[in-house]
Coordinates of C-alpha atoms in Angstrom, one line a residue:
Chain A
M163 CA -33.0 34.4 2.9
K164 CA -33.4 38.1 1.3
K165 CA -30.8 39.4 3.5
Y166 CA -28.2 37.4 1.6
K167 CA -29.3 38.3 -1.6
W168 CA -26.5 40.8 -2.9
L169 CA -24.3 37.9 -2.3
I170 CA -24.8 35.8 -5.6
P171 CA -24.6 38.7 -7.6
T172 CA -21.1 39.7 -5.8
L173 CA -19.9 36.4 -6.1
Y174 CA -19.9 36.3 -9.8
I175 CA -18.4 39.9 -10.3
V176 CA -15.7 38.8 -8.3
F177 CA -15.7 35.4 -10.8
L178 CA -15.7 37.4 -13.6
M179 CA -12.9 39.8 -12.1
L180 CA -10.5 37.2 -10.8
P181 CA -9.2 36.1 -14.8
I182 CA -9.0 39.9 -15.5
Y183 CA -6.6 40.4 -12.4
W184 CA -4.8 37.7 -13.5
L185 CA -4.1 39.3 -16.5
I186 CA -3.2 42.2 -15.2
N187 CA -1.4 41.3 -12.5
M188 CA 1.1 39.0 -15.4
S189 CA 0.5 42.6 -17.2
F190 CA 3.2 43.9 -14.5
K191 CA 5.4 41.0 -14.3
T192 CA 8.4 40.5 -16.2
T193 CA 8.1 37.2 -18.7
T194 CA 11.3 35.7 -16.4
E195 CA 9.0 36.1 -13.4
I196 CA 6.2 34.7 -14.9
I197 CA 7.6 31.4 -15.6
N198 CA 9.6 30.7 -12.2
T199 CA 7.7 32.4 -9.6
Y200 CA 4.0 32.1 -8.6
S201 CA 2.6 35.2 -7.0
L202 CA -0.4 37.2 -6.2
W203 CA 0.7 40.3 -7.2
P204 CA 4.0 41.0 -9.2
Q205 CA 7.1 41.0 -7.1
K206 CA 9.0 43.1 -9.1
F207 CA 6.3 45.7 -10.3
T208 CA 7.7 46.7 -13.7
T209 CA 5.8 48.9 -16.5
E210 CA 8.3 47.3 -19.5
N211 CA 5.9 45.6 -21.1
Y212 CA 3.5 48.5 -21.5
V213 CA 6.8 50.6 -22.6
K214 CA 7.4 48.2 -25.3
I215 CA 4.1 48.5 -26.5
F216 CA 3.6 52.3 -26.8
T217 CA 7.2 52.3 -28.4
D218 CA 7.0 49.9 -31.1
S219 CA 5.3 50.7 -34.1
T220 CA 4.6 47.1 -34.4
W221 CA 2.5 47.2 -31.6
Y222 CA 0.8 50.4 -31.4
M223 CA 0.0 50.0 -34.9
G224 CA -1.9 47.0 -34.3
Y225 CA -4.5 49.3 -32.0
V226 CA -4.7 52.2 -34.5
N227 CA -5.4 49.5 -37.0
S228 CA -8.0 47.8 -34.9
I229 CA -9.8 50.9 -33.9
T230 CA -9.9 52.5 -37.2
Y231 CA -12.0 49.6 -39.1
T232 CA -14.0 49.4 -36.2
V233 CA -14.7 52.5 -36.4
F234 CA -15.2 52.7 -40.1
N235 CA -17.3 49.7 -39.6
T236 CA -19.3 51.1 -37.2
I237 CA -20.4 54.1 -39.1
L238 CA -21.3 51.9 -42.0
S239 CA -23.9 49.6 -40.6
V240 CA -25.5 51.9 -39.1
A241 CA -25.8 55.0 -41.6
A242 CA -26.7 51.7 -44.4
A243 CA -29.2 50.3 -41.5
L244 CA -31.3 53.6 -40.8
P245 CA -33.1 53.4 -43.9
A246 CA -33.7 49.8 -44.5
A247 CA -34.8 49.9 -40.3
Y248 CA -37.4 52.6 -41.3
A249 CA -38.2 51.0 -44.4
F250 CA -38.8 47.7 -42.6
S251 CA -40.8 49.4 -39.9
R252 CA -42.9 51.4 -41.7
Y253 CA -44.1 50.1 -45.2
K254 CA -45.0 46.8 -46.5
F255 CA -43.0 45.9 -49.4
L256 CA -42.5 43.3 -51.5
G257 CA -40.6 40.0 -50.1
D258 CA -40.0 42.3 -46.9
K259 CA -40.3 39.2 -44.3
H260 CA -38.1 36.9 -46.7
L261 CA -35.6 39.7 -46.9
F262 CA -35.6 40.6 -42.9
F263 CA -35.3 36.7 -42.5
W264 CA -32.3 36.5 -45.3
L265 CA -30.8 39.5 -43.4
L266 CA -30.7 37.4 -40.2
T267 CA -29.1 34.3 -41.8
N268 CA -26.4 36.8 -42.3
R269 CA -25.8 36.8 -38.4
M270 CA -26.0 33.1 -38.3
A271 CA -23.4 31.7 -40.5
P272 CA -20.4 30.6 -39.6
P273 CA -17.5 32.9 -39.8
A274 CA -15.4 30.2 -40.3
V275 CA -17.1 29.1 -43.6
F276 CA -16.6 32.2 -45.1
A277 CA -13.1 33.0 -43.9
L278 CA -11.5 31.3 -47.1
P279 CA -13.9 32.9 -49.6
F280 CA -13.2 36.2 -48.2
F281 CA -9.6 35.7 -48.8
Q282 CA -10.0 34.9 -52.1
F283 CA -12.6 37.6 -53.1
Y284 CA -11.1 40.5 -51.4
S285 CA -7.6 39.3 -53.1
S286 CA -8.9 39.2 -56.5
V287 CA -10.4 42.8 -55.9
N288 CA -6.8 44.3 -54.9
L289 CA -8.7 44.9 -51.1
F290 CA -6.5 42.5 -49.1
D291 CA -4.9 44.0 -45.9
T292 CA -6.9 47.2 -46.5
H293 CA -8.8 48.5 -43.5
I294 CA -12.0 48.7 -45.5
A295 CA -11.7 44.9 -46.2
V296 CA -12.2 43.8 -42.8
A297 CA -15.0 47.0 -42.5
L298 CA -16.7 45.8 -45.7
S299 CA -16.6 42.0 -44.0
H300 CA -17.8 43.0 -40.6
C301 CA -20.8 44.3 -42.2
L302 CA -22.1 40.7 -42.8
F303 CA -22.8 39.9 -39.3
N304 CA -22.8 43.8 -38.2
I305 CA -25.8 45.1 -40.8
P306 CA -28.5 42.5 -40.3
L307 CA -27.6 43.0 -36.1
A308 CA -28.2 47.2 -36.7
V309 CA -31.6 46.9 -38.7
W310 CA -32.9 44.6 -36.2
I311 CA -31.9 46.5 -33.2
L312 CA -33.0 49.8 -35.2
E313 CA -36.1 48.3 -36.4
G314 CA -37.4 47.4 -32.8
F315 CA -36.5 51.3 -31.7
M316 CA -38.9 52.6 -34.6
S317 CA -41.6 50.1 -34.1
A318 CA -41.6 52.0 -30.7
V319 CA -42.3 55.6 -32.0
P320 CA -46.0 56.1 -32.9
K321 CA -46.4 56.3 -36.9
E322 CA -48.8 60.1 -35.7
L323 CA -45.0 61.4 -35.4
D324 CA -44.3 60.9 -39.2
E325 CA -47.7 61.9 -40.0
T326 CA -48.2 65.0 -37.9
A327 CA -44.7 66.2 -39.7
Y328 CA -45.8 65.6 -42.8
V329 CA -48.9 68.0 -42.2
D330 CA -46.2 70.7 -40.8
G331 CA -44.9 70.9 -44.4
Y332 CA -41.9 68.5 -43.6
S333 CA -40.0 67.4 -46.6
F334 CA -39.0 63.5 -45.9
G335 CA -35.7 64.1 -45.7
R336 CA -36.1 67.2 -43.3
F337 CA -38.5 65.2 -41.4
F338 CA -35.6 62.0 -41.0
F339 CA -33.0 63.8 -40.2
K340 CA -34.6 66.9 -37.9
I341 CA -37.1 64.6 -36.0
F342 CA -37.0 61.1 -36.3
V343 CA -33.2 60.9 -35.7
P344 CA -33.2 62.7 -32.6
T345 CA -36.5 60.8 -31.4
I346 CA -34.4 57.6 -31.4
A347 CA -30.8 58.8 -30.5
A348 CA -30.9 56.3 -27.5
G349 CA -31.4 53.5 -30.3
I350 CA -28.9 54.8 -32.3
G351 CA -26.0 54.8 -29.5
I352 CA -27.1 51.0 -28.1
T353 CA -26.9 50.1 -31.8
M354 CA -23.5 51.8 -32.4
F355 CA -22.1 50.0 -29.5
F356 CA -22.9 46.3 -30.4
C357 CA -21.4 47.0 -33.8
F358 CA -18.9 48.5 -32.0
M359 CA -18.9 45.1 -29.9
F360 CA -19.0 42.4 -32.5
S361 CA -15.9 44.4 -34.9
W362 CA -13.8 45.1 -32.5
V363 CA -14.1 41.2 -30.6
E364 CA -14.2 39.4 -33.8
L365 CA -10.7 38.1 -35.0
L366 CA -10.8 35.3 -37.5
L367 CA -11.9 37.3 -40.3
A368 CA -9.8 40.5 -39.4
K369 CA -6.9 38.2 -39.1
T370 CA -7.7 36.6 -42.3
L371 CA -8.2 39.8 -44.4
T372 CA -4.8 41.1 -43.2
A373 CA -1.2 40.9 -43.4
T374 CA 1.0 43.8 -42.1
A375 CA -0.9 47.1 -43.3
A376 CA -4.2 46.3 -41.4
K377 CA -3.2 44.0 -38.8
P378 CA -5.6 44.0 -35.7
I379 CA -4.1 44.0 -32.4
A380 CA -5.5 41.0 -31.4
A381 CA -3.7 38.9 -34.2
T382 CA -0.4 41.1 -33.7
M383 CA -0.6 39.4 -30.4
T384 CA -0.4 35.8 -31.8
R385 CA 2.9 36.8 -32.6
T386 CA 4.6 36.3 -29.3
A387 CA 4.4 33.0 -29.5
S388 CA 6.6 32.2 -32.5
T389 CA 10.2 33.8 -32.0
S390 CA 11.6 33.4 -28.8
G391 CA 9.0 31.6 -26.7
Y392 CA 5.8 33.0 -25.3
E393 CA 6.5 36.4 -24.2
L394 CA 3.9 36.1 -21.7
G395 CA 4.8 39.5 -20.0
L396 CA 4.0 41.6 -23.5
L397 CA 1.1 39.0 -24.1
A398 CA -1.0 39.9 -20.9
A399 CA 0.1 43.7 -21.6
A400 CA -1.7 44.0 -24.7
G401 CA -4.4 41.4 -23.7
T402 CA -5.1 44.1 -20.7
L403 CA -5.2 47.0 -23.3
T404 CA -7.7 45.7 -25.4
I405 CA -10.1 45.9 -22.7
I406 CA -10.0 49.4 -22.4
P407 CA -11.5 50.6 -25.7
G408 CA -14.5 48.1 -24.0
A409 CA -14.8 49.5 -21.0
I410 CA -15.0 53.2 -22.2
V411 CA -17.6 52.3 -24.6
I412 CA -19.7 50.6 -21.8
Y413 CA -19.2 53.6 -19.2
F414 CA -20.9 56.0 -21.7
V415 CA -23.7 53.6 -22.4
K416 CA -24.3 52.3 -19.3
N417 CA -27.5 53.7 -18.6
Y418 CA -29.0 52.6 -22.0
I419 CA -27.6 49.2 -22.2
A420 CA -30.6 47.8 -20.3
K421 CA -32.9 49.9 -22.0
G422 CA -31.7 48.5 -25.6
F423 CA -31.7 44.9 -24.0
A424 CA -35.5 45.5 -23.4
M425 CA -35.9 45.9 -26.4
G426 CA -35.6 42.3 -26.4
R427 CA -33.8 42.7 -29.7
V428 CA -30.2 42.5 -29.6
Chain B
M206 CA -48.4 49.1 -36.4
N207 CA -50.1 48.7 -39.5
K208 CA -48.3 49.4 -41.7
T209 CA -48.8 50.9 -45.0
I210 CA -48.1 48.9 -48.3
N211 CA -45.0 50.9 -50.2
Q212 CA -43.6 49.5 -52.8
K213 CA -40.5 52.5 -53.3
A214 CA -39.5 51.5 -49.9
W215 CA -36.9 49.0 -51.5
L216 CA -35.3 52.2 -52.5
F217 CA -34.4 52.5 -49.0
V218 CA -33.3 49.0 -48.2
I219 CA -30.9 48.8 -51.1
P220 CA -27.3 49.8 -49.6
V221 CA -28.0 47.6 -46.8
F222 CA -29.4 44.9 -50.1
V223 CA -26.2 45.6 -51.9
L224 CA -23.5 45.5 -48.8
V225 CA -24.8 42.5 -47.4
A226 CA -25.2 40.6 -50.7
F227 CA -21.9 41.8 -51.8
N228 CA -19.9 40.4 -48.7
A229 CA -22.8 36.7 -48.1
A230 CA -23.5 35.8 -51.5
I231 CA -20.7 36.4 -53.8
P232 CA -18.5 34.3 -51.0
L233 CA -21.2 32.0 -50.7
M234 CA -21.3 31.1 -54.6
T235 CA -17.4 30.6 -54.2
V236 CA -18.2 27.9 -51.3
V237 CA -21.0 26.0 -53.5
N238 CA -19.0 26.2 -56.3
Y239 CA -16.0 24.5 -54.8
S240 CA -18.3 21.8 -52.6
F241 CA -19.1 20.1 -56.0
Q242 CA -15.7 20.6 -57.4
E243 CA -12.1 19.0 -57.3
T244 CA -9.5 21.5 -57.8
F245 CA -5.8 21.3 -59.3
G246 CA -4.9 24.4 -58.6
N247 CA -4.6 27.3 -61.3
N248 CA -8.0 27.8 -61.7
V249 CA -8.5 23.7 -62.8
F250 CA -11.6 22.4 -61.6
A251 CA -13.0 19.0 -62.7
W252 CA -17.0 18.2 -61.6
E253 CA -17.2 15.8 -58.8
G254 CA -21.3 15.9 -58.3
T255 CA -22.2 14.9 -54.5
R256 CA -19.1 12.9 -54.0
W257 CA -17.7 15.7 -51.1
F258 CA -21.1 15.7 -49.3
K259 CA -21.4 11.8 -49.2
Q260 CA -17.6 11.9 -47.9
I261 CA -18.5 14.8 -45.5
L262 CA -21.9 13.2 -44.3
L263 CA -20.2 10.0 -44.1
S264 CA -17.1 10.7 -42.3
E265 CA -16.1 9.5 -39.1
R266 CA -14.4 13.1 -38.4
F267 CA -17.4 15.1 -39.3
H268 CA -19.7 12.6 -36.8
A269 CA -17.2 13.2 -34.2
A270 CA -16.8 16.8 -34.6
L271 CA -20.6 17.3 -35.3
G272 CA -21.2 15.0 -31.6
R273 CA -18.4 17.3 -29.7
Q274 CA -20.1 20.9 -31.0
I275 CA -23.5 19.5 -29.8
A276 CA -22.6 18.1 -26.4
F277 CA -20.7 21.7 -25.6
T278 CA -24.2 23.8 -27.3
F279 CA -26.0 21.7 -24.8
I280 CA -24.2 21.8 -21.8
I281 CA -23.7 25.7 -22.6
L282 CA -27.5 26.3 -22.9
L283 CA -27.6 24.2 -19.6
I284 CA -25.7 26.3 -17.4
Q285 CA -26.0 29.5 -18.9
I286 CA -29.4 30.1 -19.2
P287 CA -30.2 29.3 -15.4
L288 CA -27.6 31.0 -13.9
G289 CA -28.0 33.9 -15.9
I290 CA -32.3 34.4 -14.6
G291 CA -30.5 33.6 -10.8
I292 CA -27.9 36.4 -11.3
A293 CA -30.7 38.6 -12.7
L294 CA -33.0 38.0 -10.1
T295 CA -30.9 39.0 -7.3
M296 CA -29.3 41.8 -9.1
P297 CA -30.3 45.1 -7.6
K298 CA -33.6 46.9 -8.8
K299 CA -32.1 50.5 -7.8
G300 CA -29.2 52.9 -6.7
W301 CA -26.0 52.6 -6.9
G302 CA -25.4 48.7 -7.4
V303 CA -27.4 48.9 -10.8
P304 CA -24.7 50.6 -13.1
V305 CA -22.0 48.7 -11.1
C306 CA -23.6 45.3 -11.4
L307 CA -24.2 46.6 -15.5
I308 CA -20.7 47.7 -16.2
L309 CA -18.3 45.2 -14.6
M310 CA -20.7 42.1 -16.1
S311 CA -20.8 43.3 -19.3
M312 CA -16.9 43.2 -19.2
P313 CA -16.3 40.1 -20.5
L314 CA -18.7 40.9 -23.5
L315 CA -16.3 43.7 -25.0
I316 CA -12.9 42.0 -24.6
P317 CA -11.6 40.4 -28.0
W318 CA -12.4 36.6 -28.4
N319 CA -8.5 35.7 -28.8
V320 CA -8.1 37.6 -25.5
V321 CA -10.5 36.0 -23.3
G322 CA -9.1 32.9 -25.0
A323 CA -5.4 34.0 -24.0
M324 CA -6.5 35.1 -20.8
W325 CA -8.0 32.0 -19.7
N326 CA -4.8 30.0 -20.8
I327 CA -2.4 32.0 -18.7
F328 CA -5.7 31.8 -15.7
A329 CA -5.9 27.9 -16.3
L330 CA -2.1 27.0 -16.5
P331 CA -1.4 24.6 -13.5
D332 CA 1.8 25.8 -12.7
I333 CA 1.7 29.5 -12.8
G334 CA -2.4 30.7 -13.0
F335 CA -4.6 31.2 -10.7
L336 CA -7.1 28.2 -11.7
G337 CA -4.7 25.5 -12.2
Y338 CA -2.4 26.4 -9.5
T339 CA -5.3 26.4 -6.9
L340 CA -7.2 23.5 -8.1
N341 CA -3.8 21.4 -7.9
A342 CA -3.1 22.9 -4.3
I343 CA -6.4 21.7 -2.8
G344 CA -5.4 18.3 -4.2
F345 CA -6.8 18.3 -7.6
D346 CA -5.2 16.5 -10.7
Y347 CA -5.8 19.1 -13.3
N348 CA -4.0 20.3 -16.2
F349 CA -6.0 21.0 -19.1
T350 CA -3.4 20.8 -21.4
Q351 CA -2.7 17.0 -20.9
Q352 CA -6.0 15.7 -19.6
P353 CA -9.6 16.2 -22.4
G354 CA -11.9 16.2 -19.1
D355 CA -10.2 18.7 -17.6
A356 CA -9.7 20.9 -21.5
W357 CA -13.7 20.0 -21.6
F358 CA -14.2 21.7 -18.1
T359 CA -12.1 24.6 -19.0
T360 CA -13.6 25.8 -22.1
I361 CA -16.9 25.1 -20.7
L362 CA -15.9 27.7 -17.4
M363 CA -14.3 30.1 -20.2
D364 CA -17.5 30.3 -21.9
V365 CA -19.7 30.6 -19.2
W366 CA -17.3 33.8 -18.0
H367 CA -17.4 35.4 -21.3
W368 CA -21.3 34.7 -22.0
T369 CA -23.4 34.4 -19.2
S370 CA -23.7 37.9 -18.6
L371 CA -25.6 38.1 -22.1
V372 CA -28.3 35.9 -20.8
V373 CA -28.0 38.0 -17.7
L374 CA -28.3 41.6 -19.3
L375 CA -31.4 40.0 -21.4
S376 CA -33.3 38.5 -18.5
Y377 CA -32.7 41.7 -16.1
A378 CA -34.3 44.1 -19.1
G379 CA -37.3 41.5 -19.1
L380 CA -37.2 41.7 -15.6
N381 CA -37.5 45.9 -15.0
S382 CA -40.3 45.8 -17.7
I383 CA -42.7 44.7 -15.3
Q384 CA -45.0 46.3 -13.9
P385 CA -45.3 46.6 -9.9
A386 CA -48.6 46.1 -9.7
Y387 CA -48.2 42.8 -10.6
Y388 CA -46.1 42.3 -7.4
Q389 CA -48.6 44.3 -5.2
A390 CA -51.4 42.2 -6.8
A391 CA -49.2 38.8 -5.8
E392 CA -48.7 40.4 -2.3
I393 CA -51.9 40.6 -1.6
D394 CA -52.9 37.0 -2.6
G395 CA -50.0 35.8 -0.7
A396 CA -48.1 34.2 -3.3
S397 CA -44.9 32.5 -3.0
R398 CA -41.9 33.6 -4.1
W399 CA -42.0 30.4 -6.3
A400 CA -45.5 31.3 -7.5
I401 CA -44.4 34.9 -8.1
F402 CA -41.4 33.0 -10.3
R403 CA -43.4 31.5 -12.3
Y404 CA -46.5 33.2 -12.9
I405 CA -45.5 36.7 -13.2
E406 CA -41.9 36.6 -14.0
L407 CA -41.2 33.4 -16.7
P408 CA -44.3 34.3 -18.5
K409 CA -42.8 38.2 -19.0
M410 CA -39.2 37.1 -19.5
K411 CA -40.5 34.8 -22.4
K412 CA -39.8 36.9 -25.3
V413 CA -35.8 37.9 -24.1
L414 CA -35.5 34.4 -22.8
T415 CA -36.0 32.6 -26.4
L416 CA -33.8 35.4 -27.8
A417 CA -31.0 34.4 -25.4
I418 CA -31.4 30.7 -25.8
L419 CA -31.2 32.1 -30.1
L420 CA -28.2 33.8 -29.3
R421 CA -26.6 31.5 -27.5
F422 CA -27.1 28.9 -29.6
M423 CA -25.8 30.5 -32.7
D424 CA -22.7 32.0 -31.1
S425 CA -21.8 28.6 -29.0
F426 CA -22.4 26.5 -32.0
M427 CA -20.3 28.8 -34.3
I428 CA -17.3 28.7 -31.9
Y429 CA -13.8 29.1 -32.9
T430 CA -11.3 31.6 -31.5
E431 CA -11.5 31.1 -27.7
P432 CA -11.1 26.9 -27.7
F433 CA -8.4 27.8 -30.7
V434 CA -6.4 29.8 -28.3
L435 CA -7.0 27.8 -25.1
T436 CA -6.7 24.4 -26.3
G437 CA -6.0 24.3 -30.0
G438 CA -8.7 21.7 -30.3
G439 CA -6.4 19.5 -28.0
P440 CA -5.5 17.4 -26.2
G441 CA -5.5 15.3 -29.5
N442 CA -8.7 16.2 -31.1
T443 CA -10.8 16.4 -27.7
T444 CA -12.0 20.0 -28.0
A445 CA -11.7 20.6 -32.0
F446 CA -15.8 22.0 -32.7
L447 CA -16.8 22.2 -36.0
S448 CA -15.5 25.4 -36.7
I449 CA -12.1 24.4 -35.5
D450 CA -12.1 21.2 -37.8
L451 CA -13.2 22.9 -41.1
V452 CA -11.0 25.7 -40.8
K453 CA -8.3 23.3 -39.7
M454 CA -9.8 21.8 -43.5
A455 CA -10.1 24.4 -45.2
L456 CA -7.1 26.8 -44.4
G457 CA -5.0 24.1 -42.9
Q458 CA -4.9 21.1 -45.2
F459 CA -6.5 23.0 -48.3
D460 CA -8.8 20.1 -48.7
L461 CA -11.2 22.8 -50.6
G462 CA -14.1 20.7 -51.8
P463 CA -14.8 18.5 -48.7
A464 CA -14.4 21.8 -46.7
A465 CA -17.0 23.4 -49.0
A466 CA -19.5 20.7 -48.8
M467 CA -18.9 20.7 -44.9
S468 CA -18.9 24.2 -44.9
L469 CA -23.0 23.9 -46.6
I470 CA -23.8 21.2 -44.1
Y471 CA -22.9 23.3 -41.4
F472 CA -24.7 26.6 -42.3
F473 CA -27.4 24.2 -43.1
I474 CA -28.1 23.0 -39.6
V475 CA -27.7 26.4 -38.1
L476 CA -29.9 28.2 -40.4
L477 CA -32.7 25.2 -39.5
V478 CA -32.5 25.2 -36.0
C479 CA -33.0 29.0 -36.2
W480 CA -35.2 29.3 -38.9
V481 CA -37.7 27.1 -36.3
F482 CA -36.5 29.6 -33.4
Y483 CA -37.3 32.9 -35.6
N484 CA -40.8 31.3 -36.3
L485 CA -41.7 30.5 -32.7
M486 CA -40.4 34.0 -32.1
M487 CA -42.8 35.6 -34.6
K488 CA -45.6 33.8 -33.1
N489 CA -45.3 35.1 -29.8
E490 CA -44.6 38.4 -30.9
A491 CA -48.2 38.0 -33.0
R492 CA -50.2 37.0 -29.9
S493 CA -48.7 39.6 -27.0

């Protein structure tokens, strides 16, 4: 029994990798080959799908747009959440519990509910089709998440740290940035990871709030369905490329993921 | 931690409050506004009272979508939670296997949702997809674009693929927080594997599991992009879950009033379930 324990995670990983392999497999085939022949690996290996994406600005700008608003949203969410999480972890104040739950309810709001009002709202303030609009709209679910995770990390830091610093004559600002932030650096890293992740994978709002100038790659991909039937090879290549930023981010936080979840907060 | 009372803490919360209120309160007011009115375009509105709410609550279309949604979420929880725990229990605890497992298992979580849908679409197509081709080759009559049963099977399999890792990572973190002393004590007592799981591991995982169930409930109840790309809600309406139905109504048919009323009912259901969960969780936290 114990000897075969490794079998279960291995089978699970194989199951996870199969569709990803199939996507990569298709990305190196021409669309004609995909439609006409079934094969486990490319018969005529081609990189023309990737070449097309990297030379056509409507394609690669999709990546630039997605990364732009994702990074902007991550910075904004964490910057706003830091002081708030500190307040929640250290102080009692009027309405704190209600405020905390209200924040969480926004993580629970189905994006489909907000799609139309967001469209109208951002159009009326002339932010439609900008990176800022998408980054701001993603704050809806990322800020509550960031506050929640950071509050967990901050509560694990004993309050004596604050008090000792004040006794040593630190001002609040100096204490916060010189001592407190470095102490919870791992927590901030994990928070950024989750903000990045949820902003990167979200499409409904990003698609609703953009037309051309800030169109995310995920929305650009839906274009392949329109003109000359499905350009499956191109679609597969674009999909494969969307996996890469996530894979890079995971690689950097791999040692912290389990610890972050251990906070029981995400 | 004993917290000091300090009303100035509100100053720290203001940026978050403003940003979220800007994003949540204003659009939500728009939705509330629409839900009580009839629009004639050009910003002309007529008061309709609770007509849309009654219409939605009594409509068969809403009942059907809600029924499908509940069935879907229920099946998802029933599969993903036990499976996630099982995988977490068998994962290596140290050595090179740990980062390999963590990285590979996290992969599905970081793929944009429509790419997940598209990926599963080409993976499951009966003529060119690995899954569809294999199933047909071994004798199943499988076609998820034609047969409702197959569409459900594929959607559920896709969600299991996409989100089980979240349960695995959470459970794994919960298991890692157990001190070795517990296991040693169990060994001395000669406890069976089942007893260790039931009396040591499961109670220690309680907190993260509540969280896993809460997250999986929320996200599967709001699911939109993946089934939309995979099946488009079809064949017919058989996989049109609440969000898909809602977007169809709001952006497709532009029935703003009923769509807004449906949004509010929908939001209310999620909120209610989460509120119950949240209170349970906080109670647990207070006790431990």
